[in-house]
Short mmCIF file of C-alpha atoms and ligand atoms in Angstrom, two decimals:
data_model
loop_
_atom_site.label_atom_id
_atom_site.label_comp_id
_atom_site.label_asym_id
_atom_site.label_seq_id
_atom_site.Cartn_x
_atom_site.Cartn_y
_atom_site.Cartn_z
CA UNK A 7 82.14 88.08 113.71
CA UNK A 8 80.53 86.52 110.63
CA UNK A 9 78.43 84.07 112.67
CA UNK A 10 77.11 87.00 114.71
CA UNK A 11 76.28 89.08 111.64
CA UNK A 12 74.49 86.16 109.97
CA UNK A 13 72.65 85.30 113.19
CA UNK A 14 71.18 88.78 113.31
CA UNK A 15 70.48 88.92 109.58
CA UNK A 16 68.77 85.51 109.49
CA UNK A 17 66.99 85.73 112.84
CA UNK A 18 68.37 82.41 114.10
CA UNK A 19 71.64 81.23 115.59
CA UNK A 20 74.00 80.82 112.64
CA UNK A 21 77.15 78.73 112.84
CA UNK A 22 79.93 78.27 110.26
CA UNK A 23 78.80 76.01 107.37
CA UNK A 24 75.08 76.52 108.13
CA UNK A 25 72.86 77.56 105.24
CA UNK A 26 70.83 80.64 106.12
CA UNK A 27 68.35 82.94 104.42
CA UNK A 28 69.52 86.44 105.33
CA UNK A 29 67.99 89.91 105.17
CA UNK A 30 70.27 92.24 103.24
CA UNK A 31 70.99 95.59 104.88
CA UNK A 32 72.27 97.33 101.74
CA UNK A 33 72.53 96.10 98.16
CA UNK A 34 74.77 97.57 95.49
CA UNK A 35 75.03 97.14 91.73
CA UNK A 36 77.06 99.36 89.38
CA UNK A 37 76.70 100.33 85.73
CA UNK A 38 78.18 97.01 84.60
CA UNK A 39 76.26 94.58 86.77
CA UNK A 40 73.01 96.55 87.13
CA UNK A 41 72.40 95.93 83.42
CA UNK A 42 72.44 92.17 84.01
CA UNK A 43 70.62 92.34 87.36
CA UNK A 44 67.80 94.45 85.90
CA UNK A 45 67.53 92.10 82.92
CA UNK A 46 67.12 89.14 85.31
CA UNK A 47 64.69 91.15 87.49
CA UNK A 48 62.53 91.79 84.41
CA UNK A 49 62.75 88.12 83.33
CA UNK A 50 61.54 87.15 86.80
CA UNK A 51 58.53 89.37 86.03
CA UNK A 52 59.18 91.40 89.15
CA UNK A 53 57.74 94.89 89.15
CA UNK A 54 58.91 96.75 92.24
CA UNK A 55 62.12 96.48 94.23
CA UNK A 56 61.71 95.43 97.88
CA UNK A 57 62.97 98.72 99.30
CA UNK A 58 64.40 101.53 97.15
CA UNK A 59 66.12 103.09 100.21
CA UNK A 60 68.32 100.01 100.63
CA UNK A 61 69.62 99.90 97.08
CA UNK A 62 72.69 101.87 96.01
CA UNK A 63 73.67 102.19 92.35
CA UNK A 64 76.91 103.96 91.37
CA UNK A 65 77.91 104.30 87.71
CA UNK A 66 81.68 103.87 87.74
CA UNK A 67 83.06 101.19 85.45
CA UNK A 68 82.64 102.73 81.99
CA UNK A 69 81.92 106.34 82.79
CA UNK A 70 81.52 108.69 80.99
CA UNK A 71 80.21 106.09 78.51
CA UNK A 72 82.90 104.85 76.12
CA UNK A 73 80.68 103.60 73.26
CA UNK A 74 77.13 104.13 72.00
CA UNK A 75 76.22 100.64 73.22
CA UNK A 76 77.37 101.47 76.75
CA UNK A 77 75.54 104.81 76.59
CA UNK A 78 72.27 103.10 75.57
CA UNK A 79 72.54 100.52 78.38
CA UNK A 80 73.24 103.25 80.93
CA UNK A 81 70.31 105.26 79.58
CA UNK A 82 67.98 102.29 80.11
CA UNK A 83 69.20 101.72 83.70
CA UNK A 84 68.82 105.41 84.58
CA UNK A 85 65.16 105.13 83.53
CA UNK A 86 64.66 101.99 85.65
CA UNK A 87 66.30 103.64 88.68
CA UNK A 88 63.99 106.64 88.37
CA UNK A 89 60.98 104.42 87.91
CA UNK A 90 61.81 102.38 91.00
CA UNK A 91 62.35 105.50 93.10
CA UNK A 92 65.96 104.60 93.92
CA UNK A 93 67.45 107.78 95.37
CA UNK A 94 70.92 106.45 96.15
CA UNK A 95 72.02 106.71 92.55
CA UNK A 96 75.49 108.08 91.80
CA UNK A 97 75.90 108.96 88.14
CA UNK A 98 79.14 109.46 86.18
CA UNK A 99 81.97 111.26 87.90
CA UNK A 100 80.86 110.55 91.48
CA UNK A 101 83.34 107.74 91.93
CA UNK A 102 83.90 104.03 92.42
CA UNK A 103 81.18 101.99 94.12
CA UNK A 104 83.51 100.74 96.87
CA UNK A 105 84.52 104.30 97.68
CA UNK A 106 81.01 105.74 97.52
CA UNK A 107 79.29 103.27 99.84
CA UNK A 108 81.78 103.98 102.66
CA UNK A 109 81.88 107.75 102.00
CA UNK A 110 78.11 107.94 102.14
CA UNK A 111 77.75 105.88 105.30
CA UNK A 112 76.35 102.60 103.94
CA UNK A 113 79.30 100.43 105.05
CA UNK A 114 78.51 100.06 108.75
CA UNK A 115 79.67 97.76 111.55
CA UNK A 116 77.61 94.60 111.97
CA UNK A 117 75.66 95.08 108.71
CA UNK A 118 75.33 92.66 105.81
CA UNK A 119 76.24 94.67 102.71
CA UNK A 120 76.13 92.82 99.41
CA UNK A 121 77.28 94.11 96.05
CA UNK A 122 77.18 92.79 92.53
CA UNK A 123 80.95 93.22 92.34
CA UNK A 124 83.68 90.98 93.65
CA UNK A 125 85.45 93.71 95.63
CA UNK A 126 82.43 94.36 97.86
CA UNK A 127 84.58 92.76 100.58
CA UNK A 128 85.99 96.30 100.98
CA UNK A 129 83.13 97.10 103.42
CA UNK A 130 84.72 94.73 105.93
CA UNK A 131 87.09 97.61 106.71
CA UNK A 132 84.20 98.96 108.81
CA UNK A 133 83.32 95.68 110.54
CA UNK A 134 80.51 94.90 108.10
CA UNK A 135 80.11 91.57 106.34
CA UNK A 136 80.67 92.83 102.79
CA UNK A 137 80.62 90.39 99.94
CA UNK A 138 80.12 90.13 96.20
CA UNK A 139 77.41 88.17 94.39
CA UNK A 140 76.49 87.55 90.77
CA UNK A 141 74.00 89.73 88.95
CA UNK A 142 71.16 87.16 89.05
CA UNK A 143 71.55 86.82 92.82
CA UNK A 144 71.34 90.61 92.94
CA UNK A 145 68.07 90.46 90.98
CA UNK A 146 66.70 88.18 93.72
CA UNK A 147 67.85 90.69 96.36
CA UNK A 148 66.24 93.55 94.41
CA UNK A 149 62.97 91.58 94.46
CA UNK A 150 62.91 90.16 97.99
CA UNK A 151 65.67 91.82 100.03
CA UNK A 152 66.91 88.34 100.93
CA UNK A 153 69.54 85.89 99.77
CA UNK A 154 70.80 82.49 100.94
CA UNK A 155 74.34 82.08 102.20
CA UNK A 156 76.54 79.36 103.55
CA UNK A 157 78.01 80.94 106.67
CA UNK A 158 81.78 80.94 106.11
CA UNK A 159 84.36 79.52 108.47
CA UNK A 160 86.78 82.18 109.69
CA UNK A 161 90.54 82.50 109.57
CA UNK A 162 92.51 84.84 111.79
CA UNK A 163 95.29 86.96 110.34
CA UNK A 164 97.40 88.85 112.85
CA UNK A 165 99.93 91.49 111.83
CA UNK A 166 102.21 92.91 114.51
CA UNK A 167 104.79 95.65 114.14
CA UNK A 168 105.37 99.09 112.67
CA UNK A 169 105.95 99.88 109.00
CA UNK A 170 109.28 101.43 108.08
CA UNK A 171 109.30 104.57 105.93
CA UNK A 172 108.07 103.84 102.40
CA UNK A 173 105.94 100.84 103.46
CA UNK A 174 102.14 100.96 103.29
CA UNK A 175 98.97 98.93 103.75
CA UNK A 176 99.26 97.77 100.12
CA UNK A 177 102.61 96.13 100.83
CA UNK A 178 101.16 94.21 103.77
CA UNK A 179 98.13 93.25 101.65
CA UNK A 180 100.32 91.88 98.84
CA UNK A 181 102.52 90.08 101.38
CA UNK A 182 99.48 88.35 102.88
CA UNK A 183 98.14 87.29 99.46
CA UNK A 184 101.59 86.14 98.35
CA UNK A 185 101.83 83.99 101.48
CA UNK A 186 98.32 82.49 101.47
CA UNK A 187 97.99 82.21 97.68
CA UNK A 188 95.04 82.95 95.38
CA UNK A 189 93.05 80.05 96.82
CA UNK A 190 94.47 80.24 100.35
CA UNK A 191 91.30 81.62 101.91
CA UNK A 192 88.61 80.22 99.60
CA UNK A 193 85.13 80.84 101.03
CA UNK A 194 86.59 81.89 104.38
CA UNK A 195 86.00 85.12 106.27
CA UNK A 196 89.41 86.62 107.03
CA UNK A 197 89.46 88.55 110.32
CA UNK A 198 92.38 90.94 110.79
CA UNK A 199 94.01 91.63 114.15
CA UNK A 200 97.21 93.02 115.67
CA UNK A 201 99.00 96.30 116.26
CA UNK A 202 99.70 96.92 112.56
CA UNK A 203 96.02 96.58 111.66
CA UNK A 204 94.94 98.80 114.57
CA UNK A 205 97.30 101.53 113.42
CA UNK A 206 96.00 101.49 109.82
CA UNK A 207 93.89 104.44 108.69
CA UNK A 208 90.43 103.81 107.25
CA UNK A 209 91.99 104.13 103.81
CA UNK A 210 94.61 101.46 104.62
CA UNK A 211 92.00 99.11 106.08
CA UNK A 212 89.98 99.50 102.88
CA UNK A 213 93.04 98.57 100.79
CA UNK A 214 93.50 95.45 102.92
CA UNK A 215 89.88 94.27 102.91
CA UNK A 216 89.44 95.18 99.23
CA UNK A 217 91.91 92.48 98.21
CA UNK A 218 90.54 89.70 100.46
CA UNK A 219 88.80 88.26 97.39
CA UNK A 220 92.20 87.91 95.68
CA UNK A 221 93.01 85.05 98.08
CA UNK A 222 89.54 83.60 97.58
CA UNK A 223 88.03 84.97 100.79
CA UNK A 224 84.30 85.56 101.05
CA UNK A 225 85.16 88.72 102.96
CA UNK A 226 87.86 90.42 105.02
CA UNK A 227 86.88 92.06 108.32
CA UNK A 228 88.59 94.51 110.63
CA UNK A 229 86.97 94.79 114.10
CA UNK A 230 85.57 98.32 114.41
CA UNK A 231 87.37 100.68 116.81
CA UNK A 232 87.67 104.42 117.46
CA UNK A 233 89.17 104.97 113.97
CA UNK A 234 86.01 103.42 112.51
CA UNK A 235 83.58 105.27 114.76
CA UNK A 236 85.29 108.64 114.13
CA UNK A 237 85.01 108.11 110.38
CA UNK A 238 81.32 107.17 110.63
CA UNK A 239 80.35 109.84 113.17
CA UNK A 240 78.45 112.19 110.89
CA UNK A 241 77.81 109.99 107.89
CA UNK A 242 76.19 106.69 109.00
CA UNK A 243 72.81 106.44 107.24
CA UNK A 244 71.30 104.41 110.08
CA UNK A 245 72.05 103.09 113.56
CA UNK A 246 74.37 100.15 113.81
CA UNK A 247 75.55 97.66 116.36
CA UNK A 248 79.18 96.54 116.10
CA UNK A 249 79.96 92.86 116.58
CA UNK A 250 83.18 91.35 117.88
CA UNK A 251 84.51 87.82 118.00
CA UNK A 252 84.31 86.00 121.33
CA UNK A 253 87.59 85.47 123.21
CA UNK A 254 87.40 81.73 122.48
CA UNK A 255 86.14 82.04 118.87
CA UNK A 256 87.14 79.11 116.66
CA UNK A 257 89.25 79.79 113.56
CA UNK A 258 89.94 77.16 110.94
CA UNK A 259 93.46 78.59 110.51
CA UNK A 260 95.63 81.33 111.99
CA UNK A 261 98.44 83.28 110.33
CA UNK A 262 100.95 85.70 111.86
CA UNK A 263 102.87 88.45 110.11
CA UNK A 264 105.70 90.58 111.46
CA UNK A 265 105.62 93.93 109.68
CA UNK A 266 108.74 95.54 111.22
CA UNK A 267 111.02 94.45 108.39
CA UNK A 268 108.44 94.43 105.58
CA UNK A 269 109.78 95.64 102.21
CA UNK A 270 107.78 97.15 99.35
CA UNK A 271 105.97 94.27 97.63
CA UNK A 272 105.29 93.73 93.95
CA UNK A 273 102.82 91.30 92.32
CA UNK A 274 104.33 90.08 89.07
CA UNK A 275 102.20 89.31 85.97
CA UNK A 276 99.88 87.49 85.59
CA UNK A 277 98.84 86.35 89.06
CA UNK A 278 98.08 88.37 92.17
CA UNK A 279 99.88 85.91 94.47
CA UNK A 280 103.06 86.02 92.41
CA UNK A 281 104.46 88.44 94.99
CA UNK A 282 108.07 89.40 95.55
CA UNK A 283 110.10 91.75 97.74
CA UNK A 284 111.08 94.69 95.57
CA UNK A 285 114.77 93.92 96.16
CA UNK A 286 114.31 90.59 94.36
CA UNK A 287 112.73 92.14 91.25
CA UNK A 288 114.86 92.12 88.11
CA UNK A 289 115.27 95.52 86.36
CA UNK A 290 111.90 96.10 84.68
CA UNK A 291 111.23 98.85 82.14
CA UNK A 292 107.76 100.37 82.18
CA UNK A 293 105.51 102.09 79.64
CA UNK A 294 102.83 103.37 82.00
CA UNK A 295 102.02 103.98 85.65
CA UNK A 296 98.44 103.96 86.94
CA UNK A 297 97.47 105.24 90.37
CA UNK A 298 93.82 104.85 91.32
CA UNK A 299 91.06 102.21 91.77
CA UNK A 300 89.04 101.03 94.76
CA UNK A 301 92.28 99.63 96.17
CA UNK A 302 94.41 102.77 96.11
CA UNK A 303 92.67 105.83 94.66
CA UNK A 304 91.99 107.67 97.91
CA UNK A 305 93.32 111.03 99.12
CA UNK A 306 96.10 109.41 101.17
CA UNK A 307 97.25 107.52 98.09
CA UNK A 308 97.28 110.62 95.88
CA UNK A 309 99.15 112.55 98.57
CA UNK A 310 101.84 109.88 98.86
CA UNK A 311 102.27 109.94 95.07
CA UNK A 312 102.39 113.76 95.01
CA UNK A 313 104.99 113.87 97.79
CA UNK A 314 107.28 111.74 95.60
CA UNK A 315 106.54 113.57 92.33
CA UNK A 316 106.68 117.11 93.74
CA UNK A 317 108.97 119.31 91.66
CA UNK A 318 109.94 116.37 89.41
CA UNK A 319 108.83 115.14 85.98
CA UNK A 320 107.49 111.66 85.24
CA UNK A 321 109.48 109.58 82.74
CA UNK A 322 106.51 107.56 81.45
CA UNK A 323 102.75 107.99 80.84
CA UNK A 324 101.29 108.37 84.31
CA UNK A 325 97.56 108.28 84.92
CA UNK A 326 95.96 109.20 88.24
CA UNK A 327 92.25 108.54 88.69
CA UNK A 328 90.76 109.70 92.02
CA UNK A 329 88.41 107.16 93.61
CA UNK A 330 85.62 109.71 94.01
CA UNK A 331 84.52 113.27 93.39
CA UNK A 332 85.18 114.02 97.09
CA UNK A 333 88.70 112.67 96.80
CA UNK A 334 89.25 114.85 93.72
CA UNK A 335 87.84 117.97 95.37
CA UNK A 336 89.96 117.46 98.49
CA UNK A 337 93.03 116.80 96.36
CA UNK A 338 92.37 120.04 94.45
CA UNK A 339 91.91 122.02 97.70
CA UNK A 340 95.15 120.70 99.12
CA UNK A 341 97.17 121.41 95.98
CA UNK A 342 97.80 117.71 95.38
CA UNK A 343 96.30 117.77 91.90
CA UNK A 344 98.39 120.80 90.92
CA UNK A 345 101.56 119.01 92.06
CA UNK A 346 100.62 115.93 90.04
CA UNK A 347 99.72 117.94 86.93
CA UNK A 348 102.98 119.90 87.12
CA UNK A 349 104.85 116.60 87.29
CA UNK A 350 103.28 115.58 83.97
CA UNK A 351 100.52 113.32 85.29
CA UNK A 352 97.23 112.82 83.38
CA UNK A 353 94.17 113.07 85.64
CA UNK A 354 91.11 110.97 84.80
CA UNK A 355 87.54 111.54 85.94
CA UNK A 356 86.64 109.66 89.17
CA UNK A 357 85.69 106.03 88.55
CA UNK A 358 87.40 102.75 87.76
CA UNK A 359 89.46 104.26 84.95
CA UNK A 360 91.62 101.74 83.06
CA UNK A 361 91.55 99.18 85.93
CA UNK A 362 89.69 96.56 83.92
CA UNK A 363 90.85 97.65 80.51
CA UNK A 364 87.70 99.39 79.30
CA UNK A 365 88.99 102.89 78.57
CA UNK A 366 91.13 105.84 79.77
CA UNK A 367 94.54 104.15 79.70
CA UNK A 368 94.31 100.70 78.15
CA UNK A 369 97.78 99.29 77.37
CA UNK A 370 98.94 97.79 74.08
CA UNK A 371 100.49 94.46 73.20
CA UNK A 372 103.83 93.99 74.98
CA UNK A 373 103.38 97.13 77.09
CA UNK A 374 104.15 97.10 80.80
CA UNK A 375 102.17 99.00 83.43
CA UNK A 376 102.77 99.42 87.13
CA UNK A 377 99.39 99.77 88.79
CA UNK A 378 97.98 100.33 92.26
CA UNK A 379 94.96 98.13 91.42
CA UNK A 380 94.11 94.71 92.80
CA UNK A 381 94.39 92.46 89.75
CA UNK A 382 97.15 91.76 87.23
CA UNK A 383 95.35 89.07 85.22
CA UNK A 384 96.49 88.42 81.67
CA UNK A 385 94.88 90.90 79.30
CA UNK A 386 93.03 92.80 82.04
CA UNK A 387 94.27 96.24 80.99
CA UNK A 388 94.62 95.31 77.30
CA UNK A 389 95.48 92.20 75.30
CA UNK A 390 99.15 91.30 75.48
CA UNK A 391 99.90 93.78 78.28
CA UNK A 392 101.80 93.14 81.54
CA UNK A 393 100.62 94.50 84.91
CA UNK A 394 102.76 94.79 88.04
CA UNK A 395 100.84 95.62 91.22
CA UNK A 396 102.33 97.88 93.87
CA UNK A 397 101.65 100.64 96.40
CA UNK A 398 101.08 104.24 95.26
CA UNK A 399 104.57 105.11 96.59
CA UNK A 400 106.22 102.40 94.50
CA UNK A 401 104.13 103.34 91.44
CA UNK A 402 105.08 107.03 91.81
CA UNK A 403 108.78 106.28 92.33
CA UNK A 404 108.66 104.02 89.27
CA UNK A 405 106.90 106.71 87.22
CA UNK A 406 109.86 109.00 87.88
CA UNK A 407 112.52 106.58 86.64
CA UNK A 408 110.55 104.60 84.04
CA UNK A 409 111.41 101.29 85.68
CA UNK A 410 110.29 99.48 88.83
CA UNK A 411 111.85 101.51 91.62
CA UNK A 412 112.00 101.20 95.38
CA UNK A 413 110.32 104.31 96.86
CA UNK A 414 112.84 104.24 99.73
CA UNK A 415 115.58 105.06 97.24
CA UNK A 416 113.94 108.22 95.84
C1 LIG B 28 82.85 94.35 86.35
C2 LIG B 28 82.81 93.65 87.68
C3 LIG B 28 81.82 92.53 87.61
C4 LIG B 28 84.18 93.23 88.17
C5 LIG B 28 84.14 92.56 89.53
O1 LIG B 28 83.15 91.98 89.99
O2 LIG B 28 85.12 92.57 90.22
C6 LIG B 28 85.16 94.40 88.20
O3 LIG B 28 84.81 95.38 89.11
C7 LIG B 28 86.56 93.92 88.44
O4 LIG B 28 87.27 94.49 89.27
O5 LIG B 28 87.00 92.97 87.77
S1 LIG B 29 88.29 100.04 90.43
FE1 LIG B 29 88.81 98.11 89.40
S2 LIG B 29 88.66 96.54 90.95
FE2 LIG B 29 87.57 98.33 91.74
S3 LIG B 29 85.43 98.02 91.15
FE3 LIG B 29 86.39 99.21 89.54
S4 LIG B 29 87.09 97.70 88.01
FE4 LIG B 29 86.66 96.57 89.91
#
C-alpha cells in the first residue's frame, strides 16, 4: 500500500527503501509545532505558502492558552494564518488535530497526509499514508508542498477472532505493542488485516493506527472498506482513489494475533511496551483517571465509560476530555455528558487536555493516573507521576473503585 501511495505522490515507481520526493496531499501543524514551523518558514525567507487550501492548523495542545507566553505565541500564529489565507484553521475548543482531520474529511484513502505531530499515523485508519515530521520539515512543506521520504518496508499484522465482552480496540493495540516492542516496527509501515480489524469501527481503527508510532512504525494502515467509505461519504474534501496491497506483496515480517481470548491490557509505567494482562497486575491504588486524547476521546469511548459509571460515583478525580467539539455535542445530545457529570466526572474543553502534562489535570509527584492516552513516559503528565495506559472501559471501572480494575468484573 505504501509503495503505491508513494508512487502516485512522487510520479515514479517507488519501491521500499527508495528515496523519493513526494507531493503532499494535506499538511497539518498544531498550536505547538506551528510556532516552530512558522519560525523556520520565516528564517527560510519564504513569503507565501504553496497552497493554503492544503494546510490544516488545529489549536489543541495548550488550549485555551495556559500562560501569557502561550497566548502570545498563539496570537502570532493566528495572524500568520490569516495573512496566508489558510481557511482550515480550527481554534481553541474545536478538538484534537488527529480527530479534526478525519472528521473534516482530510484523511482519505490513498492520500499522503503529513502532520507536524508524531501521532499523524492515525490517518492510516482510512487507508491514507499518514505520518509525522519535525517542524522544520513542515516549514519546507509549507513552502514547496513537497518533502523527501525513504519509502518504508511493510510488515503485515493479522488479527483474527472476536473480542469478548469488555475487550476493545485499545486492548488489541496494547497487546500488539507489548508483543513487538517500542522498536519492533521502526521505520516500517504496519498494514493491518484479519477479521478482528475488519470488524473494528472507524473509532477503533483510529485507536489502533494512532499508536503505530509507539512501536516505531512510520505509519499504520488499515485497507479501506465499506466502513471507511460510509464514514467518508458526505465529508471527503476531494476525490480519492483507494489503494490495496497486491496478493503477492512482500512484507519484511508477518505477525498473527488471536483475539478470541484477549484480556484487558495495561501498559505499566514508564514504557508503552511494558504491557500486561490485567489479571497479572498487582493491586494498584490510583489518584486520577483520565479518559480522552486522540487515542480514546471519541463518542464511542465516552459512551463505554458512561455505561460503566451510570448511576454510580467515582472514587477518584476523573477527567473526561472529548476529542472534539462534535464529540462533545453528540455526547451532550445523547445524555452521555449528563451521566458522566452525575457520576462526579470533571469535563474538560475539547483538545489534548492533560495528555502531555501541560494543563487541565497534571499529576503531582508520586501520584498515579490511569489514562486512555498513548504514552506513559516518565514525567509526561507531571514530574514524578506514574501513568498506566488502558481502554476507556478499564479506566472507568478503575475510576469507580480507585484501583486498577477489570471492567469485566464491574
Ligand atoms: C507536541 C507534539 C510535538 C507531540 C507529538 O509530536 O507527539 C505531542 O502531540 C505528543 O503526543 O507527545
Ligand atoms: S492528545 Fe496527546 S498524543 Fe494526541 S496529539 Fe494531543 S498531546 Fe499528542
